[in-house]
Amino acid sequence: MQVADSLKNIKPYLFATIDKKRDALRAQGVDVISLGIGDPDQPTPAHIVDAMAEAIKNPAFHQYPDYAGSIEYRTACAQYMDRRFGVDVDPDTEVLALIGSKEGIAHLHTAFVNPGDYVLAPSIGYPVYSIGATLMHANTYFMPMTADNGFLADFDHIPADVLAKAKIMFLGYPNNPTGAIAPVEYFDKAIAFCREHGILLAHDNAYADLSYDGYVAPSILERPGAKEVCIEFFSLSKPYNMTGWRIGFAVGNEEAVQALGVVKNNLDSGQFTAIQAAGIEALTGTQDNVAEMCEFYARRRDLVVDALHAIGVECESPKATIYVWAKVPHGYTSESFAEALLEKAHVIVTPGSGYGPDGEGYIRISLTTPDDRLLEAVERMRTAMAETEGFEPSNHR
Ligand SMILES: *Cc1c(COP(=O)(O)O)cnc(C)c1O
């Protein structure tokens, strides 16, 4: 038996090595605190769970779902786009239910990328953008993304031969993992660029509703001309604490949405209609829980940022997302620092290098851990670093 070359070209999943070390430590009885994966620790709001409990009794839902999503769910998605962004989309043709947005993002390549083509991905980003290309025997061009350009992926210097074969550009703001947000002028520039070069612009908006300090994230579809070239991905996972449910949606350019729909028609048979019913409640019911979660995460963010600054680790305070993106101290790489923290402090963080080439030199800390554990983790980091000989804080001058 031989697996496909495309599979051999996929690096081990970002968390695989760390998970192994964590399991070994836990097997020895060590209390390991994970600030690694971005998976909300709070339960799904009760009104959403109740909607599912009711829907599951409906025998009509026990049969195959509408592959594109029930018209009721797609209408709820359209209502959300209108309520939240003032964006008008046709639930019949411009909305597609997804089995989590990861599924839609991963399948977009099948709809638009030929072997040997290029996908343009941020050089720090959600790994699926480039893994999707690898699975299609296509290439990824990583658009530079640094603190100097505000972590806004730079598409001004793409070589002509890459551009000629580029089919999709992926962007995602508010950004996982850097926490960066994008000014609308940046979206306008990306839209103009993709229109000029005939590239599909895929915007991953998984954190649209988790923002702080009064910042409200836009949809790229609010921008003029966006619908000509953009597909946007939304996920119910993070705002509604629904990662386990697997529900999201794609919205935007009709041709792009329909092409993705054709791929999905042939690969899956849609999401359980009762889960879509819960999704309708999430999108159209009270949003009080989302506001509460934002307060929650903002408080945790402040705890972590203050504590990191106190121990000399450089980081910005993010206006959105559930992550703090921090610079590793001098003398470390992303991976060696993450390993040191695991070994000395028994704390798991994610090495920035796992998100792409420009992620080197950073770690990502997720805010999805209860406050007391989060504080203990930072305290352990402080102790471990104080005991490390030759340790120099990252903001040491
Ligand atoms: C969590 C996440 C997703 C995937 O969300 P699901 O809907 O659970 O598949 C997509 N993009 C980014 C940037 C994420 O952080």
Short mmCIF file of C-alpha atoms and ligand atoms in Angstrom, two decimals:
data_model
loop_
_atom_site.label_atom_id
_atom_site.label_comp_id
_atom_site.label_asym_id
_atom_site.label_seq_id
_atom_site.Cartn_x
_atom_site.Cartn_y
_atom_site.Cartn_z
CA MET A 1 0.00 0.00 0.00
CA GLN A 2 1.28 3.47 -0.81
CA VAL A 3 -0.30 6.75 0.19
CA ALA A 4 -0.52 9.58 -2.33
CA ASP A 5 2.43 11.92 -2.79
CA SER A 6 0.20 14.81 -1.72
CA LEU A 7 -0.22 13.20 1.70
CA LYS A 8 3.52 12.65 2.05
CA ASN A 9 3.97 16.37 1.45
CA ILE A 10 1.86 17.33 4.43
CA LYS A 11 3.90 18.11 7.50
CA PRO A 12 2.69 16.52 10.73
CA TYR A 13 -0.31 18.38 12.13
CA LEU A 14 0.80 21.42 14.06
CA PHE A 15 -0.18 20.01 17.41
CA ALA A 16 0.93 16.40 16.88
CA THR A 17 4.46 16.63 18.35
CA ILE A 18 3.36 18.77 21.25
CA ASP A 19 0.45 16.44 21.98
CA LYS A 20 2.87 13.52 22.20
CA LYS A 21 5.07 15.29 24.76
CA ARG A 22 2.01 16.42 26.71
CA ASP A 23 0.70 12.85 26.85
CA ALA A 24 4.07 11.60 28.10
CA LEU A 25 4.13 14.24 30.87
CA ARG A 26 0.53 13.57 31.84
CA ALA A 27 1.27 9.85 31.99
CA GLN A 28 3.87 10.71 34.65
CA GLY A 29 1.17 12.53 36.60
CA VAL A 30 2.33 16.03 35.67
CA ASP A 31 -0.37 18.74 35.61
CA VAL A 32 -0.02 20.25 32.15
CA ILE A 33 -1.93 23.46 31.30
CA SER A 34 -2.75 23.84 27.63
CA LEU A 35 -2.93 27.29 26.11
CA GLY A 36 -2.56 25.66 22.71
CA ILE A 37 -5.72 24.94 20.79
CA GLY A 38 -8.36 27.62 20.23
CA ASP A 39 -11.36 25.70 21.46
CA PRO A 40 -13.82 27.66 23.66
CA ASP A 41 -14.01 26.25 27.21
CA GLN A 42 -17.53 27.58 27.84
CA PRO A 43 -20.60 25.52 26.89
CA THR A 44 -22.89 26.30 23.95
CA PRO A 45 -25.59 28.76 25.15
CA ALA A 46 -28.68 26.95 26.47
CA HIS A 47 -31.16 28.47 23.98
CA ILE A 48 -29.12 26.96 21.14
CA VAL A 49 -28.90 23.54 22.81
CA ASP A 50 -32.67 23.66 23.43
CA ALA A 51 -33.34 24.40 19.75
CA MET A 52 -31.37 21.28 18.83
CA ALA A 53 -33.15 19.18 21.48
CA GLU A 54 -36.47 20.15 19.94
CA ALA A 55 -35.35 19.76 16.33
CA ILE A 56 -33.93 16.30 16.87
CA LYS A 57 -37.47 14.97 17.47
CA ASN A 58 -38.61 15.98 13.98
CA PRO A 59 -38.65 12.82 11.81
CA ALA A 60 -38.28 14.92 8.64
CA PHE A 61 -34.80 15.83 9.90
CA HIS A 62 -33.83 12.16 10.20
CA GLN A 63 -33.59 11.88 6.42
CA TYR A 64 -30.87 13.22 4.15
CA PRO A 65 -30.59 16.98 4.51
CA ASP A 66 -30.82 19.49 1.68
CA TYR A 67 -27.21 19.32 0.45
CA ALA A 68 -26.76 23.10 0.25
CA GLY A 69 -28.32 23.53 3.68
CA SER A 70 -32.02 23.92 4.50
CA ILE A 71 -33.53 27.05 2.99
CA GLU A 72 -34.40 28.09 6.56
CA TYR A 73 -30.74 27.89 7.59
CA ARG A 74 -29.53 29.69 4.49
CA THR A 75 -32.15 32.38 5.10
CA ALA A 76 -30.90 32.75 8.69
CA CYS A 77 -27.37 33.19 7.32
CA ALA A 78 -28.64 35.90 4.95
CA GLN A 79 -30.46 37.59 7.85
CA TYR A 80 -27.24 37.52 9.86
CA MET A 81 -25.34 39.14 6.97
CA ASP A 82 -27.97 41.87 6.79
CA ARG A 83 -28.30 42.46 10.54
CA ARG A 84 -24.61 42.41 11.24
CA PHE A 85 -23.10 44.01 8.12
CA GLY A 86 -25.94 45.45 6.05
CA VAL A 87 -24.90 43.00 3.31
CA ASP A 88 -27.63 41.69 1.01
CA VAL A 89 -27.25 38.08 -0.17
CA ASP A 90 -29.68 35.72 -1.88
CA PRO A 91 -30.15 32.63 0.33
CA ASP A 92 -30.97 30.57 -2.78
CA THR A 93 -27.82 31.22 -4.76
CA GLU A 94 -25.27 33.05 -2.63
CA VAL A 95 -25.26 31.03 0.62
CA LEU A 96 -24.03 27.51 1.32
CA ALA A 97 -24.18 25.62 4.61
CA LEU A 98 -20.84 24.11 5.67
CA ILE A 99 -19.88 21.28 8.01
CA GLY A 100 -17.72 23.81 9.82
CA SER A 101 -15.89 26.51 7.86
CA LYS A 102 -12.72 24.38 7.77
CA GLU A 103 -14.56 21.96 5.50
CA GLY A 104 -15.55 24.74 3.08
CA ILE A 105 -12.09 26.29 3.06
CA ALA A 106 -10.47 22.90 2.38
CA HIS A 107 -12.89 22.06 -0.43
CA LEU A 108 -12.58 25.44 -2.15
CA HIS A 109 -9.30 24.26 -3.67
CA THR A 110 -11.04 21.31 -5.33
CA ALA A 111 -13.40 23.78 -7.02
CA PHE A 112 -10.79 26.27 -8.22
CA VAL A 113 -7.26 24.86 -8.29
CA ASN A 114 -5.58 22.65 -10.90
CA PRO A 115 -2.37 20.69 -10.33
CA GLY A 116 0.62 23.05 -10.63
CA ASP A 117 -1.47 26.15 -9.94
CA TYR A 118 -0.75 28.59 -7.12
CA VAL A 119 -2.70 29.54 -4.06
CA LEU A 120 -1.78 32.82 -2.38
CA ALA A 121 -1.79 32.42 1.39
CA PRO A 122 -0.67 34.69 4.22
CA SER A 123 2.77 33.66 5.47
CA ILE A 124 1.21 33.43 8.93
CA GLY A 125 -2.21 31.84 8.79
CA TYR A 126 -4.70 29.06 9.26
CA PRO A 127 -2.79 26.00 7.94
CA VAL A 128 -5.71 24.73 5.80
CA TYR A 129 -5.20 27.46 3.17
CA SER A 130 -1.93 25.89 2.03
CA ILE A 131 -2.66 22.26 2.96
CA GLY A 132 -5.69 22.45 0.65
CA ALA A 133 -3.31 23.40 -2.16
CA THR A 134 -0.92 20.54 -1.31
CA LEU A 135 -3.80 18.05 -1.48
CA MET A 136 -4.60 19.32 -5.00
CA HIS A 137 -0.95 18.96 -6.11
CA ALA A 138 -0.78 22.74 -6.29
CA ASN A 139 1.68 25.24 -4.81
CA THR A 140 1.40 27.89 -2.14
CA TYR A 141 2.95 31.33 -2.43
CA PHE A 142 3.26 32.82 1.03
CA MET A 143 2.52 36.53 1.08
CA PRO A 144 4.90 38.21 3.57
CA MET A 145 3.30 39.17 6.85
CA THR A 146 5.31 40.94 9.51
CA ALA A 147 4.87 43.23 12.50
CA ASP A 148 6.19 46.04 10.26
CA ASN A 149 3.27 45.75 7.85
CA GLY A 150 0.77 45.34 10.70
CA PHE A 151 0.49 41.64 9.81
CA LEU A 152 -1.38 42.61 6.64
CA ALA A 153 -0.29 40.06 4.02
CA ASP A 154 1.72 41.82 1.28
CA PHE A 155 0.49 41.04 -2.26
CA ASP A 156 2.42 43.86 -3.95
CA HIS A 157 5.53 41.83 -4.72
CA ILE A 158 4.25 38.54 -6.12
CA PRO A 159 6.45 37.26 -9.00
CA ALA A 160 4.73 37.41 -12.41
CA ASP A 161 5.01 33.66 -13.05
CA VAL A 162 3.30 32.93 -9.71
CA LEU A 163 0.60 35.50 -10.37
CA ALA A 164 -0.12 33.99 -13.80
CA LYS A 165 -0.99 30.68 -12.14
CA ALA A 166 -2.67 32.06 -8.99
CA LYS A 167 -6.28 30.96 -8.53
CA ILE A 168 -7.24 31.82 -4.94
CA MET A 169 -6.00 34.43 -2.48
CA PHE A 170 -6.78 33.65 1.15
CA LEU A 171 -7.03 36.40 3.74
CA GLY A 172 -8.50 36.35 7.23
CA TYR A 173 -9.10 39.37 9.49
CA PRO A 174 -9.54 39.51 12.45
CA ASN A 175 -6.56 37.22 12.13
CA ASN A 176 -5.78 33.89 13.69
CA PRO A 177 -3.06 33.64 14.99
CA THR A 178 -1.70 37.22 15.09
CA GLY A 179 -4.87 38.91 16.38
CA ALA A 180 -4.35 41.60 13.71
CA ILE A 181 -7.30 43.50 12.26
CA ALA A 182 -7.44 45.01 8.78
CA PRO A 183 -8.53 48.52 7.80
CA VAL A 184 -11.23 48.47 5.10
CA GLU A 185 -8.81 50.20 2.70
CA TYR A 186 -6.74 47.02 2.79
CA PHE A 187 -9.79 44.99 1.75
CA ASP A 188 -10.45 47.47 -1.07
CA LYS A 189 -6.90 47.07 -2.31
CA ALA A 190 -7.16 43.26 -2.19
CA ILE A 191 -10.49 43.34 -4.06
CA ALA A 192 -9.02 45.59 -6.80
CA PHE A 193 -5.96 43.34 -7.05
CA CYS A 194 -7.99 40.14 -7.38
CA ARG A 195 -10.33 41.73 -9.94
CA GLU A 196 -7.36 42.87 -12.01
CA HIS A 197 -5.74 39.43 -11.96
CA GLY A 198 -8.82 37.23 -12.15
CA ILE A 199 -8.23 35.66 -8.73
CA LEU A 200 -10.90 34.43 -6.32
CA LEU A 201 -10.57 36.25 -3.00
CA ALA A 202 -11.49 33.97 -0.09
CA HIS A 203 -11.97 35.81 3.19
CA ASP A 204 -12.01 33.76 6.38
CA ASN A 205 -14.08 35.70 8.92
CA ALA A 206 -14.21 33.17 11.78
CA TYR A 207 -13.70 35.91 14.42
CA ALA A 208 -16.07 38.58 13.06
CA ASP A 209 -18.04 38.68 16.32
CA LEU A 210 -15.28 38.32 18.90
CA SER A 211 -13.86 41.81 19.23
CA TYR A 212 -12.96 44.18 22.05
CA ASP A 213 -12.54 47.81 23.08
CA GLY A 214 -15.42 48.91 20.85
CA TYR A 215 -13.93 47.53 17.65
CA VAL A 216 -16.52 46.00 15.28
CA ALA A 217 -15.14 43.79 12.50
CA PRO A 218 -16.51 44.25 8.98
CA SER A 219 -17.43 41.69 6.33
CA ILE A 220 -15.35 42.03 3.18
CA LEU A 221 -18.68 41.89 1.31
CA GLU A 222 -19.51 45.36 2.63
CA ARG A 223 -16.93 46.74 0.24
CA PRO A 224 -17.81 47.95 -3.26
CA GLY A 225 -17.21 45.35 -5.97
CA ALA A 226 -16.55 42.59 -3.44
CA LYS A 227 -19.27 40.30 -4.71
CA GLU A 228 -17.57 40.10 -8.10
CA VAL A 229 -14.55 38.28 -6.68
CA CYS A 230 -15.14 37.33 -3.03
CA ILE A 231 -16.34 34.33 -1.13
CA GLU A 232 -16.44 34.73 2.64
CA PHE A 233 -16.38 32.00 5.27
CA PHE A 234 -18.19 32.21 8.58
CA SER A 235 -18.06 29.79 11.46
CA LEU A 236 -20.48 29.36 14.35
CA SER A 237 -17.72 27.61 16.30
CA LYS A 238 -16.00 30.47 18.07
CA PRO A 239 -18.74 33.09 18.74
CA TYR A 240 -21.31 30.52 19.94
CA ASN A 241 -18.97 27.97 21.57
CA MET A 242 -20.02 25.40 18.98
CA THR A 243 -16.73 23.85 17.79
CA GLY A 244 -18.08 20.33 18.34
CA TRP A 245 -21.24 20.87 16.32
CA ARG A 246 -19.52 21.48 12.95
CA ILE A 247 -21.56 24.24 11.43
CA GLY A 248 -20.64 27.31 9.37
CA PHE A 249 -21.45 28.87 6.02
CA ALA A 250 -19.97 30.33 2.86
CA VAL A 251 -21.45 33.44 1.31
CA GLY A 252 -20.71 35.79 -1.56
CA ASN A 253 -20.01 35.50 -5.28
CA GLU A 254 -22.62 33.19 -6.80
CA GLU A 255 -20.27 31.38 -9.17
CA ALA A 256 -17.83 30.64 -6.35
CA VAL A 257 -20.55 29.54 -3.92
CA GLN A 258 -22.15 27.30 -6.54
CA ALA A 259 -18.81 25.75 -7.58
CA LEU A 260 -18.07 24.91 -3.95
CA GLY A 261 -21.58 23.49 -3.75
CA VAL A 262 -20.87 21.13 -6.67
CA VAL A 263 -17.77 19.81 -4.90
CA LYS A 264 -19.71 19.28 -1.70
CA ASN A 265 -22.65 17.65 -3.50
CA ASN A 266 -20.25 15.00 -4.67
CA LEU A 267 -18.31 14.56 -1.45
CA ASP A 268 -20.72 14.93 1.44
CA SER A 269 -24.46 15.10 1.87
CA GLY A 270 -24.68 18.19 4.00
CA GLN A 271 -24.99 18.79 7.73
CA PHE A 272 -27.66 17.18 9.96
CA THR A 273 -30.75 19.40 9.64
CA ALA A 274 -31.25 19.47 13.43
CA ILE A 275 -27.80 21.02 13.81
CA GLN A 276 -28.79 23.59 11.21
CA ALA A 277 -31.88 24.32 13.32
CA ALA A 278 -29.56 25.05 16.25
CA GLY A 279 -27.54 27.24 13.89
CA ILE A 280 -30.68 29.22 13.00
CA GLU A 281 -31.26 29.88 16.70
CA ALA A 282 -27.62 30.94 17.13
CA LEU A 283 -27.69 33.37 14.20
CA THR A 284 -31.16 34.84 14.70
CA GLY A 285 -31.79 34.44 18.46
CA THR A 286 -30.47 36.61 21.28
CA GLN A 287 -26.83 37.67 20.89
CA ASP A 288 -26.42 38.33 24.64
CA ASN A 289 -24.12 35.35 25.03
CA VAL A 290 -21.79 36.63 22.33
CA ALA A 291 -21.50 39.96 24.13
CA GLU A 292 -20.80 38.06 27.35
CA MET A 293 -18.08 35.97 25.68
CA CYS A 294 -16.44 39.15 24.39
CA GLU A 295 -16.30 40.51 27.95
CA PHE A 296 -14.90 37.17 29.09
CA TYR A 297 -12.13 37.07 26.51
CA ALA A 298 -11.27 40.75 26.91
CA ARG A 299 -10.69 40.16 30.63
CA ARG A 300 -8.52 37.12 29.95
CA ARG A 301 -6.63 38.98 27.27
CA ASP A 302 -5.79 41.73 29.76
CA LEU A 303 -4.66 39.15 32.33
CA VAL A 304 -2.34 37.48 29.85
CA VAL A 305 -0.98 40.62 28.19
CA ASP A 306 -0.23 42.26 31.56
CA ALA A 307 1.43 39.11 32.87
CA LEU A 308 3.53 38.66 29.72
CA HIS A 309 4.67 42.27 29.82
CA ALA A 310 5.56 41.85 33.49
CA ILE A 311 7.89 38.99 32.64
CA GLY A 312 9.41 40.82 29.70
CA VAL A 313 7.66 39.06 26.84
CA GLU A 314 6.67 41.42 24.04
CA CYS A 315 3.12 41.29 22.72
CA GLU A 316 0.34 43.55 21.48
CA SER A 317 -3.11 43.60 23.04
CA PRO A 318 -5.38 42.25 20.28
CA LYS A 319 -8.64 44.04 19.41
CA ALA A 320 -10.25 40.78 18.28
CA THR A 321 -9.86 36.96 18.19
CA ILE A 322 -9.14 34.69 21.13
CA TYR A 323 -5.36 34.71 20.84
CA VAL A 324 -2.34 36.60 22.09
CA TRP A 325 0.57 36.60 19.67
CA ALA A 326 3.83 37.02 21.58
CA LYS A 327 7.46 37.40 20.61
CA VAL A 328 9.80 34.66 21.86
CA PRO A 329 12.71 35.81 24.02
CA HIS A 330 16.20 36.20 22.58
CA GLY A 331 18.07 32.97 22.00
CA TYR A 332 14.96 30.92 21.27
CA THR A 333 13.07 29.82 18.19
CA SER A 334 9.31 29.38 18.22
CA GLU A 335 9.70 25.69 18.73
CA SER A 336 12.52 25.72 21.27
CA PHE A 337 10.61 28.26 23.37
CA ALA A 338 7.40 26.24 23.20
CA GLU A 339 9.36 23.13 24.16
CA ALA A 340 11.10 24.94 27.02
CA LEU A 341 7.74 26.13 28.35
CA LEU A 342 6.34 22.63 28.19
CA GLU A 343 9.35 21.06 29.89
CA LYS A 344 10.00 23.73 32.55
CA ALA A 345 6.57 25.24 33.17
CA HIS A 346 4.35 22.39 31.97
CA VAL A 347 2.50 24.90 29.85
CA ILE A 348 1.55 24.31 26.23
CA VAL A 349 1.68 27.19 23.77
CA THR A 350 1.68 26.96 19.99
CA PRO A 351 4.91 27.69 18.11
CA GLY A 352 4.29 30.50 15.60
CA SER A 353 6.34 28.69 12.97
CA GLY A 354 3.51 26.18 12.62
CA TYR A 355 1.42 28.90 10.96
CA GLY A 356 3.88 29.53 8.15
CA PRO A 357 7.32 30.99 7.43
CA ASP A 358 6.83 34.44 8.98
CA GLY A 359 5.45 32.91 12.17
CA GLU A 360 8.98 32.05 13.29
CA GLY A 361 9.97 34.03 16.38
CA TYR A 362 6.49 34.02 17.88
CA ILE A 363 4.20 31.87 20.00
CA ARG A 364 0.41 31.89 20.13
CA ILE A 365 -1.43 31.78 23.44
CA SER A 366 -5.10 30.86 23.32
CA LEU A 367 -7.55 32.53 25.73
CA THR A 368 -9.86 29.51 25.89
CA THR A 369 -8.68 28.38 29.33
CA PRO A 370 -10.44 29.30 32.62
CA ASP A 371 -9.01 32.42 34.33
CA ASP A 372 -7.41 30.65 37.29
CA ARG A 373 -5.59 28.16 35.06
CA LEU A 374 -4.55 30.95 32.71
CA LEU A 375 -3.07 32.91 35.62
CA GLU A 376 -1.34 29.84 36.99
CA ALA A 377 0.15 29.16 33.56
CA VAL A 378 1.60 32.66 33.34
CA GLU A 379 2.91 32.40 36.91
CA ARG A 380 4.62 29.13 36.04
CA MET A 381 6.14 30.77 32.98
CA ARG A 382 7.49 33.56 35.16
CA THR A 383 9.12 31.10 37.58
CA ALA A 384 10.54 28.95 34.80
CA MET A 385 12.07 31.92 33.06
CA ALA A 386 13.54 33.38 36.23
CA GLU A 387 15.27 30.06 36.79
CA THR A 388 16.61 29.89 33.24
CA GLU A 389 20.23 30.91 33.09
CA GLY A 390 21.02 33.57 30.54
CA PHE A 391 17.36 34.32 29.91
CA GLU A 392 16.87 37.72 28.33
CA PRO A 393 13.40 39.16 27.94
CA SER A 394 12.38 39.84 24.33
CA ASN A 395 12.09 43.56 24.92
CA HIS A 396 15.58 43.74 26.38
CA ARG A 397 17.58 46.52 24.71
C1 LIG B 1 -11.43 27.90 14.02
C2 LIG B 1 -11.12 28.45 12.66
C3 LIG B 1 -11.74 27.96 11.51
C4 LIG B 1 -12.59 26.71 11.50
O1 LIG B 1 -13.73 26.76 12.14
P1 LIG B 1 -14.78 25.58 12.03
O2 LIG B 1 -16.02 26.26 11.60
O3 LIG B 1 -14.85 25.00 13.40
O4 LIG B 1 -14.31 24.59 11.02
C5 LIG B 1 -11.47 28.56 10.30
N1 LIG B 1 -10.62 29.58 10.21
C6 LIG B 1 -9.98 30.07 11.28
C7 LIG B 1 -9.05 31.19 11.11
C8 LIG B 1 -10.20 29.52 12.54
O5 LIG B 1 -9.52 29.97 13.58
#
